[in-house]
XYZ file of C-alpha atoms in Angstrom:
737
model
C 0.072 0.236 0.357
C 1.237 3.606 -1.175
C 1.878 6.166 1.885
C -1.290 8.494 0.018
C -3.458 5.059 0.461
C -2.109 4.391 3.875
C -3.143 7.458 5.013
C -6.184 8.079 2.823
C -7.572 4.699 4.075
C -7.230 6.049 7.768
C -8.869 9.026 7.242
C -11.841 6.535 5.855
C -11.646 4.832 8.658
C -11.859 7.094 11.075
C -14.974 8.382 9.562
C -16.952 4.959 9.351
C -16.172 4.704 13.371
C -18.902 6.751 14.227
C -21.616 4.248 12.781
C -20.284 1.772 15.710
C -23.709 2.241 18.206
C -21.335 1.413 21.641
C -25.005 2.286 23.952
C -26.118 5.570 25.872
C -23.306 4.821 28.236
C -20.330 5.325 26.004
C -17.960 7.334 27.999
C -15.362 7.992 25.399
C -16.583 9.343 22.236
C -16.501 8.544 18.790
C -13.411 10.117 16.613
C -14.180 13.948 15.954
C -13.731 15.020 12.501
C -10.329 16.285 11.429
C -10.802 19.301 9.143
C -8.127 20.884 7.125
C -5.322 22.944 9.518
C -5.716 19.470 12.593
C -5.149 17.335 8.689
C -2.083 19.131 8.122
C -0.416 19.224 11.821
C -2.115 16.126 12.990
C 0.069 12.431 10.911
C -2.163 9.868 10.367
C 0.763 7.481 10.501
C 1.354 5.035 13.342
C 3.980 6.591 16.380
C 2.714 3.067 18.941
C 1.997 -0.002 18.058
C -1.357 -0.321 16.127
C -4.179 -3.050 14.655
C -6.591 -1.414 11.922
C -9.392 -2.865 10.578
C -9.544 -4.205 6.564
C -12.901 -3.214 4.914
C -13.921 -2.887 1.567
C -17.498 -3.496 1.845
C -19.075 -1.071 4.290
C -21.662 -3.296 5.782
C -19.827 -5.718 7.860
C -19.626 -1.849 9.702
C -21.112 -2.592 13.054
C -21.060 -4.024 16.642
C -20.029 -7.038 17.257
C -22.085 -6.650 20.824
C -25.118 -4.209 20.421
C -25.999 -4.061 16.256
C -27.230 -0.915 15.270
C -29.088 -1.799 12.404
C -28.233 0.979 10.062
C -28.984 0.937 6.970
C -27.431 -0.831 4.269
C -24.296 0.882 3.346
C -23.478 0.328 -1.048
C -20.868 0.442 -2.810
C -16.439 -0.124 -1.548
C -14.055 0.923 -0.690
C -10.931 1.355 -2.492
C -8.204 1.852 -1.240
C -10.151 -0.442 1.622
C -10.958 1.331 4.952
C -8.691 1.147 7.826
C -10.036 0.998 11.182
C -8.050 1.615 13.630
C -8.577 -0.988 16.243
C -9.284 -0.839 19.998
C -6.171 -1.902 23.015
C -6.510 -3.852 25.120
C -3.210 -5.030 26.821
C 0.402 -3.475 26.072
C 3.798 -4.555 26.837
C 7.388 -4.078 25.751
C 10.702 -5.325 27.661
C 13.037 -2.968 26.012
C 17.754 -4.796 26.729
C 19.660 -1.715 25.825
C 23.637 -2.893 24.400
C 25.806 -0.252 23.664
C 24.429 1.903 21.251
C 21.546 -0.844 20.552
C 18.679 -1.461 22.042
C 16.103 -4.692 21.942
C 12.531 -4.074 22.035
C 9.861 -6.954 22.631
C 6.826 -5.275 22.342
C 3.348 -7.413 23.324
C -0.458 -6.221 23.297
C -3.910 -7.521 22.479
C -6.255 -5.008 20.719
C -10.126 -6.359 19.969
C -12.605 -6.465 16.943
C -15.131 -3.342 17.479
C -16.014 -2.486 14.642
C -17.279 -6.047 12.433
C -20.337 -7.730 13.360
C -19.772 -10.851 14.690
C -20.880 -13.660 11.937
C -17.923 -11.293 9.852
C -15.146 -11.943 9.028
C -11.879 -9.073 7.660
C -7.856 -8.323 7.521
C -6.288 -6.912 9.997
C -2.964 -4.405 9.032
C -1.151 -4.585 11.656
C 1.841 -1.346 12.341
C 5.042 -1.204 14.141
C 6.286 2.152 14.008
C 10.661 1.358 15.314
C 12.046 4.178 16.815
C 15.466 4.774 15.550
C 17.110 2.996 12.610
C 15.288 0.305 14.079
C 15.289 -3.024 11.554
C 12.591 -5.511 12.719
C 13.852 -8.597 13.722
C 10.434 -10.501 14.141
C 6.744 -10.522 14.339
C 3.664 -13.301 15.441
C 0.116 -12.963 15.491
C -2.741 -15.744 16.937
C -5.843 -15.166 16.515
C -8.728 -17.535 17.201
C -7.266 -21.824 16.474
C -4.704 -20.443 13.795
C -0.470 -18.055 14.603
C 0.671 -16.087 11.928
C 4.710 -15.942 11.905
C 8.246 -14.468 9.943
C 10.502 -16.103 9.836
C 13.949 -14.531 7.255
C 14.597 -17.734 4.372
C 18.004 -16.805 2.110
C 16.663 -16.133 -1.857
C 18.276 -19.999 -2.735
C 15.202 -20.755 -1.411
C 13.058 -18.799 -2.521
C 11.063 -20.337 -5.580
C 11.326 -18.402 -8.985
C 6.938 -19.979 -9.280
C 6.668 -18.386 -5.579
C 4.492 -14.500 -6.040
C 5.370 -11.852 -3.407
C 2.244 -10.743 -2.201
C 1.518 -7.703 -2.682
C 3.547 -3.981 -0.133
C -0.277 -4.020 1.652
C 0.221 -7.117 2.583
C 3.464 -7.289 4.307
C 6.524 -5.053 4.409
C 7.881 -1.761 5.171
C 5.402 1.041 4.828
C 8.495 3.564 5.281
C 11.785 2.507 6.445
C 11.126 2.664 10.517
C 6.536 1.563 9.575
C 6.971 -2.836 9.422
C 2.600 -3.883 8.707
C 1.530 -6.946 8.243
C -1.818 -8.191 7.408
C -3.725 -11.820 8.673
C -6.744 -12.375 6.877
C -9.965 -14.173 8.344
C -10.794 -12.715 11.452
C -14.122 -13.384 12.797
C -15.806 -9.628 14.103
C -15.596 -9.231 18.183
C -12.410 -11.489 18.190
C -8.329 -10.764 20.042
C -5.473 -10.358 17.968
C -3.029 -10.027 20.343
C 0.109 -8.775 18.785
C 3.580 -9.341 19.490
C 7.218 -8.469 17.165
C 10.820 -7.470 18.300
C 12.601 -5.382 16.557
C 15.978 -3.439 16.945
C 16.863 1.058 17.288
C 19.403 2.650 17.626
C 20.146 4.689 21.573
C 21.426 7.921 20.367
C 24.502 9.902 21.726
C 24.982 13.535 22.022
C 27.477 15.228 24.413
C 28.242 11.765 26.839
C 23.779 11.710 26.995
C 23.123 8.607 26.022
C 19.237 8.641 24.284
C 16.420 5.753 24.233
C 13.506 6.962 22.506
C 10.755 4.624 21.977
C 7.154 4.986 19.286
C 4.563 5.708 22.712
C 1.823 7.678 21.666
C -1.177 5.865 21.508
C -4.209 8.239 19.538
C -6.897 8.345 22.115
C -9.597 6.871 20.084
C -7.905 3.522 20.534
C -9.042 4.008 24.174
C -11.472 0.470 25.110
C -15.171 2.282 24.246
C -18.247 2.531 27.567
C -17.560 2.969 31.007
C -13.564 4.480 32.111
C -12.288 1.424 33.244
C -8.503 1.323 34.680
C -6.398 -0.975 31.950
C -2.388 -1.730 32.391
C 0.874 0.067 30.524
C 5.017 -2.046 30.957
C 7.819 -0.705 30.064
C 11.255 -3.597 31.408
C 14.093 -2.090 31.053
C 17.706 -2.205 31.882
C 20.303 -1.072 31.045
C 24.427 -2.925 30.310
C 26.974 -0.323 29.035
C 30.056 -2.610 29.043
C 31.562 -0.796 31.227
C 31.764 -1.155 35.471
C 31.634 2.714 36.129
C 27.617 3.999 37.638
C 24.658 4.113 35.124
C 22.971 7.454 36.066
C 18.785 7.922 35.025
C 19.410 12.634 33.407
C 16.125 12.200 32.423
C 12.278 9.772 32.061
C 9.302 10.277 30.185
C 7.253 8.179 32.334
C 7.916 6.638 36.438
C 10.148 4.465 35.939
C 10.725 2.191 39.642
C 14.415 0.948 39.681
C 14.671 -3.340 40.342
C 18.571 -3.372 40.309
C 21.172 -1.497 39.853
C 25.021 -3.048 39.588
C 28.029 -1.062 37.845
C 27.759 -0.793 34.703
C 24.205 -2.355 34.752
C 20.531 -0.708 35.879
C 16.742 -2.323 35.152
C 13.854 -0.171 35.434
C 10.488 -1.149 35.521
C 7.106 1.247 34.244
C 3.775 -0.138 35.551
C 0.729 1.892 35.823
C -3.184 1.708 35.480
C -4.026 3.998 32.969
C -7.890 5.156 31.977
C -6.517 6.627 28.572
C -3.208 4.843 27.108
C 0.251 7.110 26.496
C 0.171 9.735 24.867
C 4.009 10.560 24.557
C 7.016 8.767 23.710
C 8.749 6.098 25.680
C 12.071 8.526 26.128
C 15.304 7.807 28.488
C 18.149 9.885 28.801
C 21.663 8.818 30.698
C 24.910 8.786 30.630
C 28.061 7.220 33.396
C 29.394 8.511 35.553
C 32.922 10.021 33.883
C 33.436 13.639 32.821
C 36.504 12.375 30.367
C 36.690 10.208 26.782
C 35.788 6.180 28.287
C 36.411 3.468 26.386
C 36.042 -0.400 26.539
C 37.178 -3.380 24.305
C 34.449 -5.832 24.737
C 35.225 -9.511 23.604
C 33.500 -12.793 23.228
C 33.710 -16.544 22.331
C 31.711 -17.954 19.663
C 28.182 -20.811 20.271
C 28.842 -23.228 18.117
C 25.986 -22.756 16.101
C 27.895 -19.562 14.966
C 28.803 -19.472 11.584
C 32.323 -17.661 11.946
C 33.911 -20.067 14.740
C 37.139 -17.324 15.518
C 36.334 -15.294 18.160
C 34.513 -11.537 18.625
C 35.408 -8.039 19.541
C 33.544 -4.786 19.879
C 36.195 -2.369 20.346
C 33.653 1.680 21.430
C 34.967 5.101 22.161
C 32.732 7.628 23.224
C 34.300 11.770 23.316
C 32.363 12.247 26.793
C 30.734 15.687 27.104
C 31.962 18.069 25.782
C 30.463 21.184 26.810
C 33.794 23.890 26.857
C 36.402 22.056 24.516
C 36.574 23.187 21.028
C 36.275 21.309 18.203
C 37.753 20.702 15.275
C 38.354 23.683 13.007
C 36.613 23.028 9.379
C 36.796 22.743 5.651
C 34.554 22.224 4.680
C 32.481 21.207 0.743
C 28.971 21.143 0.497
C 28.021 18.795 -3.009
C 24.591 18.423 -3.926
C 22.331 17.339 -6.351
C 20.352 18.774 -8.427
C 19.088 17.110 -11.099
C 15.572 17.309 -12.706
C 14.807 14.385 -10.087
C 15.119 16.870 -7.162
C 12.764 18.911 -8.399
C 9.561 20.054 -6.794
C 10.475 19.961 -3.229
C 12.551 17.513 -2.947
C 15.371 20.145 -3.422
C 13.293 22.479 -1.544
C 13.871 20.991 1.465
C 17.340 20.199 0.667
C 18.094 24.228 -0.329
C 17.473 25.296 4.273
C 18.770 22.204 5.279
C 22.049 23.282 3.538
C 21.544 27.441 4.881
C 20.985 25.687 8.013
C 24.027 22.956 7.347
C 26.291 26.269 6.758
C 25.298 29.237 9.290
C 25.599 26.005 12.126
C 29.854 26.779 10.516
C 32.408 29.067 13.916
C 33.727 31.840 11.466
C 37.326 29.839 11.439
C 35.800 27.126 9.471
C 36.589 28.221 5.795
C 33.245 25.706 3.538
C 32.895 25.936 -0.822
C 29.260 24.782 -2.503
C 29.062 22.866 -5.236
C 25.341 21.974 -7.315
C 25.947 18.786 -9.943
C 24.105 17.485 -12.519
C 25.520 17.093 -15.880
C 28.216 19.609 -15.062
C 29.669 21.496 -12.088
C 28.275 24.705 -11.097
C 30.319 26.432 -8.029
C 29.854 29.555 -5.849
C 33.269 30.175 -5.985
C 36.630 28.784 -7.079
C 38.617 28.403 -3.473
C 36.676 28.052 0.525
C 36.323 31.499 1.754
C 35.771 32.167 5.401
C 32.578 31.182 6.767
C 31.892 34.958 7.763
C 27.755 36.173 7.855
C 28.947 38.684 4.185
C 29.880 35.062 3.042
C 27.604 32.625 4.250
C 25.024 36.380 3.058
C 25.822 35.337 0.217
C 26.302 32.032 -0.465
C 22.433 31.927 0.642
C 21.381 33.840 -2.307
C 23.571 31.634 -3.895
C 21.879 28.773 -3.286
C 18.233 30.079 -4.604
C 19.900 31.326 -8.020
C 21.532 28.194 -8.833
C 19.915 25.212 -6.451
C 17.178 24.620 -9.562
C 16.734 20.489 -10.557
C 17.908 20.263 -14.321
C 19.965 17.030 -16.262
C 20.845 14.866 -15.567
C 23.725 13.151 -12.502
C 27.651 13.002 -13.278
C 28.617 11.970 -9.453
C 31.979 10.899 -11.015
C 33.200 14.555 -11.750
C 31.531 15.966 -8.870
C 34.114 15.175 -6.275
C 36.987 14.824 -8.112
C 36.489 17.837 -8.026
C 35.563 18.084 -5.375
C 38.852 17.039 -2.778
C 40.740 19.007 -5.455
C 38.753 22.190 -3.559
C 41.382 21.101 -0.800
C 44.953 23.148 -0.069
C 46.744 19.372 1.635
C 48.214 22.637 3.371
C 46.159 23.541 5.917
C 46.006 22.169 9.664
C 41.780 22.434 9.116
C 40.082 18.354 8.577
C 39.156 18.497 4.474
C 35.685 17.414 4.103
C 32.864 16.584 2.088
C 29.616 16.053 2.175
C 28.483 14.373 -0.631
C 23.696 14.593 -1.571
C 22.197 12.288 -3.893
C 19.000 11.124 -5.272
C 20.436 9.577 -7.803
C 22.340 5.973 -9.489
C 24.898 5.306 -11.575
C 26.719 2.614 -13.676
C 30.643 3.410 -13.316
C 29.899 3.463 -9.402
C 32.694 0.801 -8.603
C 34.635 2.511 -10.234
C 34.342 5.586 -8.473
C 35.669 4.017 -5.728
C 38.319 2.823 -7.076
C 39.518 5.879 -8.117
C 38.843 7.529 -4.777
C 41.034 5.260 -3.114
C 43.352 6.170 -4.695
C 43.176 9.721 -4.404
C 43.861 9.442 -0.752
C 46.399 7.929 -0.748
C 47.806 9.768 -2.756
C 47.410 12.894 -1.002
C 50.450 14.526 0.038
C 48.284 16.095 3.860
C 48.404 14.044 7.527
C 44.367 14.580 7.068
C 43.016 13.067 3.554
C 39.578 14.297 2.825
C 35.776 13.188 4.512
C 33.109 12.192 2.567
C 30.250 12.283 3.940
C 27.558 10.730 1.882
C 23.113 11.527 2.595
C 21.045 9.659 0.225
C 17.849 10.581 -0.869
C 15.258 7.259 -1.696
C 15.127 4.244 -2.965
C 16.291 5.450 -5.947
C 20.336 6.185 -5.325
C 23.000 2.703 -4.362
C 22.904 3.509 -0.638
C 25.705 0.973 -0.699
C 27.678 2.527 -2.699
C 27.248 5.897 -0.611
C 27.909 3.990 2.447
C 31.279 2.775 0.354
C 32.071 5.761 -0.299
C 31.831 6.815 3.552
C 33.683 4.055 5.049
C 36.737 4.624 2.314
C 36.897 8.421 3.811
C 36.863 8.138 6.624
C 32.792 9.390 6.782
C 29.480 9.154 7.734
C 26.432 8.101 5.589
C 23.413 8.692 6.164
C 20.183 8.821 4.438
C 16.171 10.111 4.187
C 13.524 8.200 2.448
C 11.289 11.424 1.514
C 11.116 14.637 1.595
C 9.813 14.621 4.984
C 12.078 14.038 7.005
C 15.193 15.416 4.779
C 15.583 18.353 5.735
C 16.093 16.902 9.618
C 18.114 14.427 8.151
C 20.472 16.105 6.408
C 20.455 19.087 9.504
C 21.776 15.091 11.653
C 23.846 13.832 9.097
C 26.086 17.072 9.402
C 25.809 18.305 12.622
C 27.194 14.805 13.800
C 29.372 14.057 10.849
C 31.365 17.768 11.735
C 31.572 17.747 15.818
C 34.810 16.032 15.228
C 36.869 15.653 18.667
C 40.004 13.318 17.222
C 41.118 12.741 14.269
C 43.689 10.189 12.917
C 42.877 8.095 15.527
C 44.988 4.873 15.604
C 45.078 2.041 17.684
C 48.092 0.092 18.561
C 48.550 -3.705 19.906
C 46.878 -5.770 18.185
C 49.455 -6.678 15.573
C 50.257 -9.404 17.558
C 47.213 -11.483 16.711
C 47.481 -14.077 14.720
C 43.947 -13.755 12.804
C 43.137 -10.385 12.600
C 39.663 -8.853 10.361
C 38.706 -5.356 11.815
C 35.348 -3.122 10.470
C 35.420 -0.795 8.626
C 38.471 -1.344 7.852
C 39.192 2.427 8.203
C 39.170 3.802 11.026
C 36.834 8.043 11.320
C 37.066 10.375 13.024
C 35.873 10.891 16.805
C 32.313 13.120 16.898
C 30.381 14.152 20.363
C 27.831 13.334 18.624
C 28.559 8.911 17.718
C 30.488 7.143 19.702
C 33.402 5.588 17.115
C 33.104 1.621 16.909
C 34.670 -1.157 15.672
C 34.336 -4.881 15.746
C 35.445 -8.242 14.600
C 36.699 -11.251 14.398
C 40.052 -12.833 15.975
C 42.358 -15.169 16.310
C 45.096 -16.067 19.094
C 45.778 -13.830 22.238
C 44.133 -10.708 23.463
C 45.475 -7.447 25.035
C 45.097 -6.551 28.031
C 44.930 -3.475 27.345
C 45.326 -1.506 23.672
C 46.455 1.799 23.113
C 44.190 4.558 21.083
C 46.217 7.790 19.905
C 44.631 10.847 17.436
C 43.909 14.279 17.227
C 42.613 16.993 18.931
C 41.718 20.048 17.136
C 44.698 21.489 19.094
C 46.707 19.608 17.174
C 48.373 17.567 19.886
C 48.355 13.812 20.737
C 45.901 12.392 22.519
C 46.138 8.699 24.095
C 43.816 6.414 25.783
C 44.631 2.694 27.468
C 41.027 1.169 26.561
C 41.137 -2.397 29.057
C 39.875 -5.852 27.226
C 37.126 -8.101 29.100
C 34.927 -11.233 28.366
C 31.120 -10.246 28.953
C 28.521 -13.038 28.886
C 25.597 -11.275 30.273
C 25.978 -9.469 26.152
C 24.578 -10.621 23.453
C 27.486 -9.069 21.297
C 26.889 -10.997 18.134
C 23.604 -10.312 17.868
C 23.825 -6.261 19.239
C 27.165 -6.316 16.383
C 24.485 -8.035 13.457
C 23.039 -4.617 11.168
C 27.023 -3.069 11.838
C 28.235 -6.722 9.530
C 25.346 -7.624 8.203
C 25.901 -3.414 6.546
C 29.756 -3.922 5.992
C 29.627 -7.132 4.192
C 27.197 -6.108 1.502
C 28.813 -2.910 0.752
C 32.395 -4.725 0.465
C 30.621 -7.434 -1.340
C 28.464 -5.578 -4.095
C 31.846 -3.690 -5.163
C 33.889 -7.179 -5.168
C 30.490 -8.407 -6.848
C 31.514 -11.204 -4.247
C 29.368 -14.552 -4.129
C 30.300 -16.012 -1.258
C 30.590 -13.058 0.754
C 26.938 -13.171 0.091
C 26.490 -16.245 0.886
C 28.178 -15.910 4.441
C 25.553 -12.306 4.661
C 22.567 -14.435 3.584
C 23.445 -16.896 6.410
C 24.211 -13.855 9.400
C 20.960 -12.673 8.398
C 19.277 -15.959 9.543
C 20.834 -16.905 12.448
C 20.544 -13.143 14.025
C 17.186 -11.815 12.068
C 18.539 -8.886 10.925
C 16.942 -8.458 7.632
C 19.480 -8.555 4.588
C 19.323 -7.702 0.902
C 19.822 -12.100 0.339
C 17.149 -12.759 2.285
C 13.539 -12.961 2.295
C 11.069 -12.527 5.425
C 7.809 -14.931 4.913
C 5.056 -15.597 6.909
C 3.726 -19.074 7.934
C 0.426 -19.569 9.223
C 0.333 -22.252 12.430
C -3.063 -23.879 12.916
C -5.147 -27.399 12.885
C -5.728 -28.783 9.971
C -7.103 -29.131 6.612
C -9.569 -31.621 6.928
C -10.588 -34.408 4.316
C -13.380 -35.472 2.199
C -14.627 -38.913 3.799
C -12.835 -37.989 7.221
C -14.892 -37.906 10.243
C -12.033 -36.533 12.489
C -9.430 -34.649 11.142
C -5.921 -34.590 12.473
C -5.724 -32.654 15.481
C -2.165 -31.868 15.826
C -1.321 -28.231 14.412
C 0.021 -28.282 10.609
C 2.763 -24.879 10.273
C 2.976 -23.575 5.833
C 4.122 -20.823 4.361
C 1.860 -18.719 3.368
C 3.938 -15.814 1.735
C 6.415 -13.557 0.686
C 6.902 -10.606 2.034
C 7.656 -7.500 -0.249
C 11.104 -6.547 0.227
C 12.725 -5.482 3.382
C 16.726 -4.625 1.299
C 17.325 -1.011 0.243
C 18.607 -3.127 -3.158
C 21.306 -1.625 -5.388
C 19.765 1.340 -6.919
C 18.102 2.199 -9.259
C 19.894 3.777 -12.959
C 17.431 4.541 -15.553
C 15.256 5.657 -12.755
C 18.042 8.103 -12.477
C 18.669 8.103 -16.102
C 14.858 10.021 -16.598
C 14.949 12.286 -13.831
C 11.155 9.864 -11.659
C 12.063 12.226 -8.341
C 12.871 9.634 -4.628
C 10.448 7.398 -3.242
C 9.881 4.336 -0.876
C 7.551 2.288 -2.295
C 5.539 2.481 -5.876
C 2.461 4.522 -6.218
C -0.996 1.902 -6.783
C -2.549 3.112 -10.336
C -5.866 5.577 -9.061
C -8.969 4.979 -10.337
C -8.758 6.640 -12.932
C -5.072 5.988 -14.492
C -6.850 1.965 -13.754
C -10.159 2.981 -16.323
C -7.636 4.899 -18.613
C -5.771 1.922 -18.994
C -7.988 -0.483 -19.015
C -10.029 2.254 -21.794
C -6.771 2.247 -24.247
C -6.988 -1.591 -23.746
C -9.687 -2.335 -25.166
C -9.439 0.060 -28.056
C -7.106 -1.991 -29.604
C -9.715 -4.364 -30.055
C -13.262 -2.901 -30.240
C -14.521 -3.733 -33.218
C -13.786 -7.764 -32.261
C -15.339 -7.617 -28.404
C -17.852 -5.436 -27.073
C -15.401 -4.657 -23.161
C -12.472 -6.172 -21.567
C -12.908 -8.023 -17.430
C -10.098 -5.070 -17.400
C -12.450 -2.679 -18.801
C -15.336 -4.466 -16.042
C -12.993 -4.532 -13.564
C -12.339 -0.903 -12.986
C -16.234 0.232 -14.756
C -16.913 -1.606 -11.076
C -13.952 0.382 -8.755
C -15.750 4.770 -9.665
C -18.698 6.086 -7.901
C -21.516 6.980 -8.482
C -20.907 11.213 -10.252
C -18.222 9.626 -12.390
C -19.775 6.554 -13.626
C -23.695 9.268 -14.337
C -20.301 12.032 -15.960
C -18.864 8.846 -17.918
C -22.326 7.560 -18.933
C -23.711 11.851 -20.314
C -19.559 10.865 -22.445
C -20.480 8.536 -24.206
C -24.356 9.226 -24.990
C -22.585 12.850 -26.538
C -19.630 10.490 -28.347
C -22.486 8.158 -30.207
C -25.572 11.292 -30.674
C -22.295 12.706 -31.901
C -20.766 9.668 -34.350
C -24.669 9.543 -35.105
C -24.289 13.247 -36.747
C -21.559 11.843 -38.318
C -22.431 9.560 -39.982
C -26.441 10.150 -42.056
C -24.065 13.443 -43.353
């Protein structure tokens, strides 16, 4: 289901919900009519776990316990209306390890809007937090359980059709959906969903933000009875210092405290569900940069039997600390596909980023399509005058037109740095497109950075817009250039995404980092292969596999903003209470996938596929399938069916990965998107009519035209009939002449 169809469906569902009669003692008012002003500010996308009744036939909408016998509703809903179901209970378990949180949501909803002798499909929609990744889902309805599972691509038969997007997949990159069929009116739907998300880090503070904002219309109707909310939170920082709470959105009770660990509980009886997300901010007791090395042996089921390690380094609070001076070049794609709102929000974000530069920083701006357009041939100081001039230049030159030539733009941007400055050179590259020579660009960039005479080679930071750019190419560019990669997939998140990306990448505290002490290992694999700089808004995390005796202490060194050397000793410790293979799985899969793409390594693709199935993290080489477990169908001629349950695969869900870009869409300058838009009723009719006209004298009509006509509303059918009558009369007049 496309974005537009989803919001339209929810809007129609809220209107249909007004038909439901709950008796005179109803204390919860029916959904209010949404005014145009409210519609502009209020999102109909879920901000908490939700379940919707999928209604194609509005005549089945009624209270299953108390029929209202309302007048019959003619016609069908297309797209189907989505009526939010009322929620009976909700529970969260959140486990935080290092910079990753694993969330398990369990909830129960009731199909309160469908007649007791009717059934409907139910669509589950779960928003995940920052950089969320779905791990699995289970849905239980009377007599049947549905679940998801990852399977390698080679196990998915070529003849197996992929379910349409509305039956399961990603509505948006952070919203997972799953549709289960034939749920009886009045029955309960129990849902359990697991996902991982990022614990953000800024200015020495860890920030956990879990979607937990429920709309008022999911509160059960009837008398105001207390409902239970429950959140269990456990934190394991991997350190031996105390974990200290800064702020919390919900009152938490401390259950257990140990050095580096904390267990908390929120449990409350409420009359209405939570109206705010669950946010917990904490820090560890230190005022300086800190870090640790965690070591762990693999399990017997691990596909890689080498030992694991994870080295992480945090900058600590940066208040009062000086940042590195920067030389910044913004390289912005202004091809035709960036037209309309995309180029406007990108323009606003770049202007905002320039205004955040310090006065001793220098900057340049390049707009590129088939050609490059420079604000200035040399970098300028970021004073008020130059920022004002740059703003005017951006307004004039950021015009969406032409094609996409990435290679020329990157080469020219790197040459703009003199190599003699003591500032950190940074390229901020923004694009929505993909090109054919991306592997060649990576190889050329490697050589360029290796040949740079300056000790500080340019940092390449990349930002992808939409699903048509190759995100693994952009990730590889950032990896080669010791930079930071990020992405946004729709116009609504581009501006905030670019601002956050620029802030993380530009708040550099330590550069040219070197880790000493690993040379004694017999076998070592470390990723990322080039060590990025340490930012006060982003921890430095290195992980990998090794053989041999790991040293007790490693030494990390780098260059501070004042160009002095900095060294810190990092102690190693073996851990058994942190699932290190799961914490590192997403980073490793992304790293291996980018490497497999760059080198066309099929063996590495197989390794990624096995890791994906083992850890539950989605990848480009696995697909999510939906399983159904329930009683077997009764056999003809047998009175008693086998009492045992059976499990069968019922569908393959829509692709959850990002794929590897779309060069054709880039050449055709198609605007960035995430899911393909489904055809409108007008487009369906036009397509049907076009197919019919080719064979109009052989057939009076065709099934596609009948199907299209059956979907149009009454007003449209009247207009169409009048038009056909007019054409007929006109034809007759012409025949008599």
